[in-house]
Structures are given as C-alpha cells and as structure tokens.
mmCIF file of C-alpha atoms (C1' of nucleotides) and ligand atoms in Angstrom:
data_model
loop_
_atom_site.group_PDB
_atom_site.id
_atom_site.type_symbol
_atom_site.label_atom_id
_atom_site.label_comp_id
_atom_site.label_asym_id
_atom_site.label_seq_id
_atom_site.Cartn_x
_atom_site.Cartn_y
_atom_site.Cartn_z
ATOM 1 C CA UNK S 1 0.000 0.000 0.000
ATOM 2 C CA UNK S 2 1.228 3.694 -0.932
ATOM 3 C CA UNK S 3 1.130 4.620 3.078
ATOM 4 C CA UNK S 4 3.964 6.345 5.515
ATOM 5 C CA UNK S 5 5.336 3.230 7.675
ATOM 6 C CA UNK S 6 4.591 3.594 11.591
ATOM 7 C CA UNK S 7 8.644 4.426 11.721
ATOM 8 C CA UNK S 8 7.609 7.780 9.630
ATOM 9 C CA UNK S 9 4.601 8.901 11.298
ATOM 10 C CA UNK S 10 6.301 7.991 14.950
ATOM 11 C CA UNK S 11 9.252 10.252 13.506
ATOM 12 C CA UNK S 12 7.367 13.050 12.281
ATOM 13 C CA UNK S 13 4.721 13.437 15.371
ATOM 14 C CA UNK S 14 8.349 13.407 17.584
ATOM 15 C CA UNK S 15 10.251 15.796 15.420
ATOM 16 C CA UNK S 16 7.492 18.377 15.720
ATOM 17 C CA UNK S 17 7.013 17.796 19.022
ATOM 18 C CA UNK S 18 10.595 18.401 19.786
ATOM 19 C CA UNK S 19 10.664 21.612 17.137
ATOM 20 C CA UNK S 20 7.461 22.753 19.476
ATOM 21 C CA UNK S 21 9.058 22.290 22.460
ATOM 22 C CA UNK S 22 12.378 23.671 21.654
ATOM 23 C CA UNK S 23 13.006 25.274 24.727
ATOM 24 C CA UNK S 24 13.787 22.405 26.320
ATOM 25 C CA UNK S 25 15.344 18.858 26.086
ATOM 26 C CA UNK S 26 12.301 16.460 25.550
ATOM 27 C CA UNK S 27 13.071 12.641 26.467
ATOM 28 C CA UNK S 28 12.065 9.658 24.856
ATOM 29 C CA UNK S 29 9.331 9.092 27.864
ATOM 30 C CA UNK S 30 8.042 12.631 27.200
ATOM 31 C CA UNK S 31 7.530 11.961 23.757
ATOM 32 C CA UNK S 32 6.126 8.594 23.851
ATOM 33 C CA UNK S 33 3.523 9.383 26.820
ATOM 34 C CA UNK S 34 2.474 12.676 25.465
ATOM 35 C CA UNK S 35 1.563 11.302 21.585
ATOM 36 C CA UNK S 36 0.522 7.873 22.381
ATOM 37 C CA UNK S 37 4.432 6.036 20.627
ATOM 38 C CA UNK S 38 5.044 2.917 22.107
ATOM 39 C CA UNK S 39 8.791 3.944 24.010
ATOM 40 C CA UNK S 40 11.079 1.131 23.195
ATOM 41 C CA UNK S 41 9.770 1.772 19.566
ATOM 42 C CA UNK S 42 10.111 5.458 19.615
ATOM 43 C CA UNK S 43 13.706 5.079 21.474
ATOM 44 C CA UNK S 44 14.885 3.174 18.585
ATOM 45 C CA UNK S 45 13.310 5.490 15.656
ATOM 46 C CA UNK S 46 15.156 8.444 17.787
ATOM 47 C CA UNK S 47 18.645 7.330 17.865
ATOM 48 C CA UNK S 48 18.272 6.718 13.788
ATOM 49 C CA UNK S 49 17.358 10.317 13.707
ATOM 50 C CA UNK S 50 20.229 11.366 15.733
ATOM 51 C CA UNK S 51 22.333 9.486 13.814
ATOM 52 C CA UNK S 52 21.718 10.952 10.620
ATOM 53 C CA UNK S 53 22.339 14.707 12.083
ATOM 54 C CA UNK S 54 18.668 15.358 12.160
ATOM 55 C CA UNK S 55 18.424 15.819 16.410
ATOM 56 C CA UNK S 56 21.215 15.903 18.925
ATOM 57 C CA UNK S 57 21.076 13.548 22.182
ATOM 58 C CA UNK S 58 22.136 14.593 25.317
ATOM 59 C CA UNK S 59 22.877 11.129 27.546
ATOM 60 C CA UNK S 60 22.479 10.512 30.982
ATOM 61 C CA UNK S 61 20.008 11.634 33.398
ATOM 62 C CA UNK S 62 18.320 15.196 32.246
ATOM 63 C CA UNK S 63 18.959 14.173 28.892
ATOM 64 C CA UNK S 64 17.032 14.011 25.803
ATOM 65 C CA UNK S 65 16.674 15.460 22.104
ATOM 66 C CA UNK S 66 16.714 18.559 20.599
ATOM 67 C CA UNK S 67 17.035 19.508 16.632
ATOM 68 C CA UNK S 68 19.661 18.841 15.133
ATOM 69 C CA UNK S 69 19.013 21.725 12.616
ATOM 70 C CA UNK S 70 16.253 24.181 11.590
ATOM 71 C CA UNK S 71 13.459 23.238 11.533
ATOM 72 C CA UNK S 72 12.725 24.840 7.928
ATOM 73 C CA UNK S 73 15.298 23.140 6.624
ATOM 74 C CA UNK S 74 14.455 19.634 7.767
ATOM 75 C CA UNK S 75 11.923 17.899 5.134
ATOM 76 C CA UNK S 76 9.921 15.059 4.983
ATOM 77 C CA UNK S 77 11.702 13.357 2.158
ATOM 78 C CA UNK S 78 14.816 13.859 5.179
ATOM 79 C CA UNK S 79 12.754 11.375 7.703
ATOM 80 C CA UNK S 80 12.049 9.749 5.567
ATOM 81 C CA UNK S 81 15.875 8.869 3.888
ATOM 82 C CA UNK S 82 16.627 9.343 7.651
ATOM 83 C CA UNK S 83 14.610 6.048 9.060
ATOM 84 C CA UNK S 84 14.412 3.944 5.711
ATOM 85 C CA UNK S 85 17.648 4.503 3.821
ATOM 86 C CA UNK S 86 15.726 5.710 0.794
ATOM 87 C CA UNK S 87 12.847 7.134 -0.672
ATOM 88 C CA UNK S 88 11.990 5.399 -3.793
ATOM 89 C CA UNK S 89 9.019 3.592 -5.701
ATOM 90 C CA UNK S 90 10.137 0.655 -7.300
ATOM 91 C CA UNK S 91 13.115 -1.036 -6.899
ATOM 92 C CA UNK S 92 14.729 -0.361 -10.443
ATOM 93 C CA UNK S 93 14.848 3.019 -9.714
ATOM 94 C CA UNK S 94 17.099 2.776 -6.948
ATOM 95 C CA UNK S 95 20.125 3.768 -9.426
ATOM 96 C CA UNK S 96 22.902 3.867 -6.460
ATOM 97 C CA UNK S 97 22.896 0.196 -5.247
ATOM 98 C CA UNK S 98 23.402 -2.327 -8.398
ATOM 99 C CA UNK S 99 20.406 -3.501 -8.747
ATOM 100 C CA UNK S 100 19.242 -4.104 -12.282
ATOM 101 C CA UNK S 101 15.308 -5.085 -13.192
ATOM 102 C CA UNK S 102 15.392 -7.651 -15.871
ATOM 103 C CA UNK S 103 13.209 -5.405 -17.951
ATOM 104 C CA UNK S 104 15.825 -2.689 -17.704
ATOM 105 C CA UNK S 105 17.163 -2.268 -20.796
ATOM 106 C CA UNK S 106 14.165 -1.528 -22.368
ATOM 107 C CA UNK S 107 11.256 -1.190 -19.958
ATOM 108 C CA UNK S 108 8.619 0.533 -21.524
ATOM 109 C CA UNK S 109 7.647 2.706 -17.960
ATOM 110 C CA UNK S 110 11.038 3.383 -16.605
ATOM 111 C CA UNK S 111 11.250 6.746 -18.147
ATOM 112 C CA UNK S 112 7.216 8.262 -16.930
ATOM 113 C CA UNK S 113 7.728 6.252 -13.821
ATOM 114 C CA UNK S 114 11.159 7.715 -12.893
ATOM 115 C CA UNK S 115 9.447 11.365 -14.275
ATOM 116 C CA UNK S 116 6.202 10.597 -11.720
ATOM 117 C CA UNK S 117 8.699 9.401 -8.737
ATOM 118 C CA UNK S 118 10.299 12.596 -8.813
ATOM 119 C CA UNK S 119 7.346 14.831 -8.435
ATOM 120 C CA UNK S 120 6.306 12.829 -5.715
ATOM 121 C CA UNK S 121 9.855 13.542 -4.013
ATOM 122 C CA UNK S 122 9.492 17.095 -5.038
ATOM 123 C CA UNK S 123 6.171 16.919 -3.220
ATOM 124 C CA UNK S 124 8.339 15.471 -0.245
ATOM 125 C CA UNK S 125 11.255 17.826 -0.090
ATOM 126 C CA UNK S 126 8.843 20.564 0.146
ATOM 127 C CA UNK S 127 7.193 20.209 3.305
ATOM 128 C CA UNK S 128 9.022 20.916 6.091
ATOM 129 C CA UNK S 129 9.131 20.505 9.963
ATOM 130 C CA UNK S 130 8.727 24.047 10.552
ATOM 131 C CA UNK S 131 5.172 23.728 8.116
ATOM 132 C CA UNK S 132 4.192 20.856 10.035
ATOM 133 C CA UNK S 133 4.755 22.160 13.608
ATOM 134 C CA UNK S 134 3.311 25.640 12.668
ATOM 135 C CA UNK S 135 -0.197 24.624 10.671
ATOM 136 C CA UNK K 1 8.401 1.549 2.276
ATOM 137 C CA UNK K 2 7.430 4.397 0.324
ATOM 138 C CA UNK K 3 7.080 2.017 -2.670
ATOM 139 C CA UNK K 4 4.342 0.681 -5.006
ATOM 140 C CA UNK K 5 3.845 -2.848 -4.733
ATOM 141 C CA UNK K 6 4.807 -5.430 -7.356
ATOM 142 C CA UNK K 7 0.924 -5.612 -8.280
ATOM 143 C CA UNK K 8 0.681 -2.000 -8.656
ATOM 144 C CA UNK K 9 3.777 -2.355 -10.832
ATOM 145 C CA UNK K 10 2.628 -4.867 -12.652
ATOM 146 C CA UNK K 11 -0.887 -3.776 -13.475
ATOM 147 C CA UNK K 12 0.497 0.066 -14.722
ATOM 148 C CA UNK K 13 2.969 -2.777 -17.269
ATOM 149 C CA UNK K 14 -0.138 -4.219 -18.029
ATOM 150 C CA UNK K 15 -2.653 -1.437 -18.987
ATOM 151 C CA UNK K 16 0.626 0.310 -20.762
ATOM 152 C CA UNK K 17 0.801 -3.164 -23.126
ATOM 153 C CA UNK K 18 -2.972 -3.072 -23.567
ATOM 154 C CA UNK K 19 -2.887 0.440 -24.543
ATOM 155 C CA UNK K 20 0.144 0.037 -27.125
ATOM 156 C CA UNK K 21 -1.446 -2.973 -28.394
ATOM 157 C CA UNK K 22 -4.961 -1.613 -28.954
ATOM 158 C CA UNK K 23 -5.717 -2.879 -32.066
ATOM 159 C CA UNK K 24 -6.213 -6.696 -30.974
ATOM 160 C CA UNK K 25 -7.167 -8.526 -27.902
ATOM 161 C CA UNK K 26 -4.023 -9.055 -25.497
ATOM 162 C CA UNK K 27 -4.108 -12.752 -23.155
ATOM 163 C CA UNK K 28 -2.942 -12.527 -20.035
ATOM 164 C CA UNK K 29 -0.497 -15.226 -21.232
ATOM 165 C CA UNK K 30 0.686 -12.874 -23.761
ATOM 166 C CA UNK K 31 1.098 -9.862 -21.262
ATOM 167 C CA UNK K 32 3.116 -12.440 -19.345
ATOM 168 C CA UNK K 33 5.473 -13.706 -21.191
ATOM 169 C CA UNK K 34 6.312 -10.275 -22.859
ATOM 170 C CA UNK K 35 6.727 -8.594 -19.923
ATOM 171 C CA UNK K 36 8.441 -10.866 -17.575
ATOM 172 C CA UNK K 37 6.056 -11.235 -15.027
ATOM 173 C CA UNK K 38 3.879 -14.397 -13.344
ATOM 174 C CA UNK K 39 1.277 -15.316 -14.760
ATOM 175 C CA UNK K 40 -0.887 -16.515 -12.165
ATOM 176 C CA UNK K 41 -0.042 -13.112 -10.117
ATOM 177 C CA UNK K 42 -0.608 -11.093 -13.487
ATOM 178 C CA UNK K 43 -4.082 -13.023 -13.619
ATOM 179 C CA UNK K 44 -5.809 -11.710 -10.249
ATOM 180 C CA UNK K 45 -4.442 -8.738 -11.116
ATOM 181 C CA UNK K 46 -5.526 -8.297 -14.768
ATOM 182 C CA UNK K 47 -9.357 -9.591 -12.693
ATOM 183 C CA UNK K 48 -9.800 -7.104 -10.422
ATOM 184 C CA UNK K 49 -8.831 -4.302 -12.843
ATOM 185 C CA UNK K 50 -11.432 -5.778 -14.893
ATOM 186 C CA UNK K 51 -14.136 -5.780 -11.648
ATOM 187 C CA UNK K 52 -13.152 -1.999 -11.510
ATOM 188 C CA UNK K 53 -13.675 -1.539 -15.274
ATOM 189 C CA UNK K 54 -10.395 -0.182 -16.246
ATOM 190 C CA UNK K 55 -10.239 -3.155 -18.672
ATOM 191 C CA UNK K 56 -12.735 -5.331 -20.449
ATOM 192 C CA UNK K 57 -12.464 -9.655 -20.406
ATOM 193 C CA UNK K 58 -12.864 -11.579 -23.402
ATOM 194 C CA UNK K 59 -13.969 -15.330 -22.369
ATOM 195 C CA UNK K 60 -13.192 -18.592 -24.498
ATOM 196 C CA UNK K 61 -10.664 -19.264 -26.498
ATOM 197 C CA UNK K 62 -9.105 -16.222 -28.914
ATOM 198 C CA UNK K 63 -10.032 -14.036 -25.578
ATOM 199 C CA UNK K 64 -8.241 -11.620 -23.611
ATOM 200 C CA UNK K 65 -8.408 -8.037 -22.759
ATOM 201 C CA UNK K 66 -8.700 -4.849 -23.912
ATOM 202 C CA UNK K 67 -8.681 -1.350 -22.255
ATOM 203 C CA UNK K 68 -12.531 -0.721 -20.845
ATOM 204 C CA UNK K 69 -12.031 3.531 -21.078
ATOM 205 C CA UNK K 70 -9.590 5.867 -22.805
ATOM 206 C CA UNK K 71 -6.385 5.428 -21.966
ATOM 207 C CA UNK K 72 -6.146 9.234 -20.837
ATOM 208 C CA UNK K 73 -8.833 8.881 -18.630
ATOM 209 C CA UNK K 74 -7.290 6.116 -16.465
ATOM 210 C CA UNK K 75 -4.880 7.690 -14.038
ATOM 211 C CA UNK K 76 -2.095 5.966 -11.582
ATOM 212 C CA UNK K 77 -4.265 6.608 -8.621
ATOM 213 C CA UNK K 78 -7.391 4.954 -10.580
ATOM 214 C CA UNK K 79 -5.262 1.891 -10.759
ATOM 215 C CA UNK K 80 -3.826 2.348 -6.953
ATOM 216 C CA UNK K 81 -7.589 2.080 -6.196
ATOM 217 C CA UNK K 82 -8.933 -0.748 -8.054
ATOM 218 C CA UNK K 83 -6.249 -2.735 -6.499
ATOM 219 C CA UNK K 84 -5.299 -1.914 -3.265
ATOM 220 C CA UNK K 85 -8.774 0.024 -2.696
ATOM 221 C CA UNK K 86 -7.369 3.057 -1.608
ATOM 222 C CA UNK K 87 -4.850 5.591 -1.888
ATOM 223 C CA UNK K 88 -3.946 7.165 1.614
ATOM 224 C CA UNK K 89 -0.711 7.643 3.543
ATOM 225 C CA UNK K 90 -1.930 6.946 7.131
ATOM 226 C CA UNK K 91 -4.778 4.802 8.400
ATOM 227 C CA UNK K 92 -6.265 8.255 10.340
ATOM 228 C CA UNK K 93 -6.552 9.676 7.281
ATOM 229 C CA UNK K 94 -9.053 7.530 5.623
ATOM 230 C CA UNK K 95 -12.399 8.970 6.811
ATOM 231 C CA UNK K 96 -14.505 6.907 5.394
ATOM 232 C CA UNK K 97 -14.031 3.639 7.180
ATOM 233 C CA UNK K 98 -14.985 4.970 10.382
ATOM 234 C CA UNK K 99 -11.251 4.531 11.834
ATOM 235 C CA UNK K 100 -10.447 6.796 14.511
ATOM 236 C CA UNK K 101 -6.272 7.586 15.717
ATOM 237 C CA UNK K 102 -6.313 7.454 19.595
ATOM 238 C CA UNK K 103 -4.524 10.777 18.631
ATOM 239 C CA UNK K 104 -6.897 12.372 16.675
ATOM 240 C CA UNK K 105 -8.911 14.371 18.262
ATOM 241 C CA UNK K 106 -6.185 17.025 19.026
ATOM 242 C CA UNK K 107 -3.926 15.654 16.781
ATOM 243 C CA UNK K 108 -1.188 18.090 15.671
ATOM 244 C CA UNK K 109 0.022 16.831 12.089
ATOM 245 C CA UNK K 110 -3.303 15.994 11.226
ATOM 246 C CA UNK K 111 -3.529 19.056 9.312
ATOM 247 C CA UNK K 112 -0.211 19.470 7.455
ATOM 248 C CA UNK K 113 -0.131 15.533 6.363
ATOM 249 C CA UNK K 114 -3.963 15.859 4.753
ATOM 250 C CA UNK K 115 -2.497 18.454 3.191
ATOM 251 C CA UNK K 116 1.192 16.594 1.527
ATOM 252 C CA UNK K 117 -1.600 13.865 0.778
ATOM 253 C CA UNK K 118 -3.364 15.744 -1.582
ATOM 254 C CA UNK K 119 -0.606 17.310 -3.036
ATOM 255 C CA UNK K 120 0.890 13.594 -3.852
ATOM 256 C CA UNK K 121 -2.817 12.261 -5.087
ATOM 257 C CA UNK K 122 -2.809 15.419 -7.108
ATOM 258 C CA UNK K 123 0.677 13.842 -8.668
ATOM 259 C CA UNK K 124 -0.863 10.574 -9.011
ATOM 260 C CA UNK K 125 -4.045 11.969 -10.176
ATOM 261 C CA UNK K 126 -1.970 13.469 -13.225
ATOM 262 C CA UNK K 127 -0.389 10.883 -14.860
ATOM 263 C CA UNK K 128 -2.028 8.352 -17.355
ATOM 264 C CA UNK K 129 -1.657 5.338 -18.648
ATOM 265 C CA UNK K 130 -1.805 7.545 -22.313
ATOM 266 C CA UNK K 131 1.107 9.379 -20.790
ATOM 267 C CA UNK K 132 3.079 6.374 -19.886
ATOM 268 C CA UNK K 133 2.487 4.478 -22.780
ATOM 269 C CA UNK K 134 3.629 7.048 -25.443
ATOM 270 C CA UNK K 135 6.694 8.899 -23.438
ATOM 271 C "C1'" DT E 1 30.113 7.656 45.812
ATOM 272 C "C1'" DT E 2 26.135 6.029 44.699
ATOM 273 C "C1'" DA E 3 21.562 5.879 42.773
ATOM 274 C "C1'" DA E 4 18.412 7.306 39.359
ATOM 275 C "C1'" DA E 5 17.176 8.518 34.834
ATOM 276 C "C1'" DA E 6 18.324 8.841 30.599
ATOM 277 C "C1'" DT E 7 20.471 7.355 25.886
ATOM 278 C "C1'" DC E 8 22.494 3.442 23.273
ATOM 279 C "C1'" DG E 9 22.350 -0.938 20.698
ATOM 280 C "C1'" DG E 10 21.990 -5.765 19.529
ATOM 281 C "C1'" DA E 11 18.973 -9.626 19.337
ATOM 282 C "C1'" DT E 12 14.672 -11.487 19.282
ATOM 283 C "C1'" DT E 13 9.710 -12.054 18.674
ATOM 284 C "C1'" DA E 14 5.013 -11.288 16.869
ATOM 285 C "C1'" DC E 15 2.264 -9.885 13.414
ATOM 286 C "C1'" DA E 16 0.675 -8.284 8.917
ATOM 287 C "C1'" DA E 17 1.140 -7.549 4.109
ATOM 288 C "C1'" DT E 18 2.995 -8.895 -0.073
ATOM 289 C "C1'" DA E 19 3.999 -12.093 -3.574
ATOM 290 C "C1'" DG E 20 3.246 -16.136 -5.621
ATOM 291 C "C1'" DT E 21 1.056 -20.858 -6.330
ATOM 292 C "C1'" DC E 22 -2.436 -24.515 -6.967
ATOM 293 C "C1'" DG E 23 -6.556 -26.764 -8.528
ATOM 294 C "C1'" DG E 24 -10.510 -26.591 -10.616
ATOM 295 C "C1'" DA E 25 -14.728 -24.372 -12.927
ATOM 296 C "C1'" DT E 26 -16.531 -21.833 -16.761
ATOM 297 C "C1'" DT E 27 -16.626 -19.783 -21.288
ATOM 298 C "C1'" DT E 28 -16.009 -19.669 -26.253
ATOM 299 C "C1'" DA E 29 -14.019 -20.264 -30.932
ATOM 300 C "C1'" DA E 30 -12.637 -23.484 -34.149
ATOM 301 C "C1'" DT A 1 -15.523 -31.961 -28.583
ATOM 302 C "C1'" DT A 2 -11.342 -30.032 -27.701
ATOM 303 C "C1'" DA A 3 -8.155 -26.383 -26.778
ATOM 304 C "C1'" DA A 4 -7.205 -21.967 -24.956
ATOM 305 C "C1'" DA A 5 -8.610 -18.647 -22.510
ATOM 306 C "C1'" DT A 6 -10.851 -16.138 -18.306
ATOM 307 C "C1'" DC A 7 -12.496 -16.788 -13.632
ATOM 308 C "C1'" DC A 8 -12.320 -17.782 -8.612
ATOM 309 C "C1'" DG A 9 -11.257 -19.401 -4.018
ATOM 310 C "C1'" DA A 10 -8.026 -21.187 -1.109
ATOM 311 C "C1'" DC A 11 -3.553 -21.863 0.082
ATOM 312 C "C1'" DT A 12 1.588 -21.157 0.996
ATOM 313 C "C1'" DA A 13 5.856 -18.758 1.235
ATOM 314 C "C1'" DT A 14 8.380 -14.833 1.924
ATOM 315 C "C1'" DT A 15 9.237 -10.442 3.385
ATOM 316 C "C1'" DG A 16 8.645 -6.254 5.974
ATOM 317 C "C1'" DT A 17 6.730 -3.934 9.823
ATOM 318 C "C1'" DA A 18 6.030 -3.211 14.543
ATOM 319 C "C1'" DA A 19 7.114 -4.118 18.909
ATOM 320 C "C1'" DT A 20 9.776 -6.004 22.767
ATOM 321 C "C1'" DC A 21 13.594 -7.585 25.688
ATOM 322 C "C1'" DC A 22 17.849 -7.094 28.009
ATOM 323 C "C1'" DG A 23 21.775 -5.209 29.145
ATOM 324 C "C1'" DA A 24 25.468 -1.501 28.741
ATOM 325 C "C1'" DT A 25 26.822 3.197 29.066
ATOM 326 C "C1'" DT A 26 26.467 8.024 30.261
ATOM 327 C "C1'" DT A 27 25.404 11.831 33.193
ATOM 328 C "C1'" DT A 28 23.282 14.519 36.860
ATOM 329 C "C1'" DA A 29 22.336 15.227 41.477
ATOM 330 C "C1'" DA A 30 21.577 13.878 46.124
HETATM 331 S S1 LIG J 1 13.240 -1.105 -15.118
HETATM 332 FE FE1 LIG J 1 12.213 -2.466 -13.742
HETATM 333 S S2 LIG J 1 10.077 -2.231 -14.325
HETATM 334 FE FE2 LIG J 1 11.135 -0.863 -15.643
HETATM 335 S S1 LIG J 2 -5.008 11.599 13.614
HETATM 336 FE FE1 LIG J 2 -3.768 9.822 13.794
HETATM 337 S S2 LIG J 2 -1.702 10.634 13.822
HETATM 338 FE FE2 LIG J 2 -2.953 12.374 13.614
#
DNA sequence: TTAAAATCGGATTACAATAGTCGGATTTAA
DNA sequence: TTAAATCCGACTATTGTAATCCGATTTTAA
C-alpha cells in the first residue's frame, strides 16, 4: 500500500514535538507518553534520527533530544531517507545500489515512472518541519 | 516503504501493453510472457482491474483483454484504487471507514499531512496510462 | 560515591502484508 | 468436442513492519 510506515509517522509526530518544544530537552518518555508512541519503539526510531544529524542527544540523566538543525530546513523526504535509507518507488529506480530489473534495458515505464517518482519527491522535499509544527 | 507494490507495478505494465497494443485482444499469457512477469499473479491482477472496469475480459478461447475507457482517462491513482482500494498515507486519514487515531482528536500533524496527501494524489491523479504508454 | 534517569544498541519475537502458487470451474471459438 | 482462454477461491511462502527484551553506558544530582 502507498502509506507512511509507523517508523515515519512515529518520527514526524516526535520531530514536531521536539521543534514545538524547543526550549527544552524532551526525552524519549516525554515523547512517547504525550503522543501515544510505544517507548522502546520510539527510542529506537530516535537514535536513527540522531544518527543521521537530524536531532542531537544529550545522555544521561536530564537528557534528551533537541534539533539537530532548523526546523525549515528539515523535510519530509529527510525522515524519511533518515529512518528507511531511501525514498523510492520501485526497486529499479534505486540507481545507487546495483540492482538491475530484468526489464531494464528496455522497460517501456522506466522513463514516466522515474518522471512521476520525482514529483512525488518534489512533493516530499517541500514540506518541512517548521510547516508541520506551525499549521 | 514508500514504494508501489509489485501488483501496482505490474498492473500500470499491463494497462501500458494493452494500450500500445490496442488494435487486438491481449491474453494474459501474452502480457506475461512479454513482460516478464507471473502469470498466475498477473491473472488476479488483470481480474480485479477488470471488476473496476479499467479493462474489459474476453472469455473462451481467442479471448483476452482490452482497455474498458480511454487510456487518458485512467490515471495511476485509478489503478492504486482498483487494487489496493485506496490511496492514503496513514490509516487516520481515511475517513470513510470509520477509523479513529487514539490521537486524533487534538492531533497536531493531522492538518499538514492531509495536506502533503493531496498534493501527492494530485501527482498521481496526473499521470495516465496515455502518458506512460507514449513517453 | 552512589543511585536514578536517561540514551544506546543488539537480538529477538510477533504480526501483517505482499507475492506467488495450486486446482478446478466456466466460457467460447474453431 | 477439444483447446485456450478467463475466472475464482483457497492456500503457501516470503518479506517487511512493529514491537519487545535485556543489558550496557552516560550523566546529573543527592
Ligand atoms: S526497469 Fe524495472 S520495471 Fe522498468
Ligand atoms: S489523527 Fe492519527 S496521527 Fe494524527
């Protein structure tokens, strides 16, 4: 089905809650008992975030998560990249790893497809964290 | 995975074939073989396009299919509905099952995500199989 | 110095959706 | 009457998603 993964929607909800909130340092707990994220789950979908740059953890005891960056300049096609290592419709089209579609040298929907992916990503890249946590 | 399924895939191969090949009646066997994919699969799938009209069955012997409307009036999100029976990016969004998100009566990206919805239905919405089977 | 509260991270499990298969019934042209 | 096709339900296999478990590490503050 053409539907955000619970990893994106649990990622989004806790990057605007942590743009909202950016006064503070929010923790995992505050995140997961204020929107309803099951913690472990949430915990785990955080750390990919910080890992890609996207929020910065502060460890121990009074620690947390704030952005890693602006929040205008953090899209959705970001979390997404961020949490699934790509963003991409079909498989063929994933040019950087080797794979090759057995219709590929002369597939009859590569070129419309690849011309319909990327206004979809286009769609993606412009909405931002800042839109979201502002609307 | 932000990625159409191998029966979306296959049925947009499908209708493209149909459409190039408008001048006879195409067997699923034919559509099969031609375009690499399996043919029991490309069967249910070739049926429940036909259940939502988008093509039009030929019994017996010497049957087969051909396309049931113009093929610029059959969009990507016509065929993302006839077989997957919808086209929405999270479960709270679809309002007309009467599914209700724990979060939703305050939710806060409610808003912003109907909104990136549209604007990638719009994108769907906009391409046809006329489009993809003459670029 | 010690305890508490937090992030980190690997491994594992449970569940759901996708992808594909099988067997048989029905239709129709030759 | 036979062959080639659609039709249809049930089934299986595989993959991907979602969630959990357990322990280690870090840091603050009493
Ligand atoms: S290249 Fe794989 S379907 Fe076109
Ligand atoms: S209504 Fe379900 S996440 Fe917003």
């Amino acid at each position: 089905m053409i539907k955000l993964s619970k990893k994106i929607e649990y990622g989004i909800l806790a990057l605007q809650y942590i743009a909202v909130h950016s006064d503070k340092i929010v923790s995992a707990k505050e995140i997961s008992e204020q929107m309803g994220i099951p913690y472990e789950f949430l915990s785990k979908t955080l750390q990919q975030l910080m890992k890609k740059g996207l929020i910065v953890s502060q460890h121990g005891i009074k620690g947390g998560y704030v952005l890693g960056k602006n929040a205008a300049d953090v899209t959705v096609k970001d979390i997404i990249i961020a949490l699934e290592g790509k963003a991409s419709f079909l498989d063929c089209f994933v040019s950087s790893d080797g794979l090759i579609c057995e219709r590929s040298p002369n597939c009859t929907i590569k070129d419309p497809m690849e011309k319909l992916q990327s206004k979809v990503m286009q769609v993606f890249n412009n909405t931002t964290i800042a839109e979201i946590a502002t609307t």
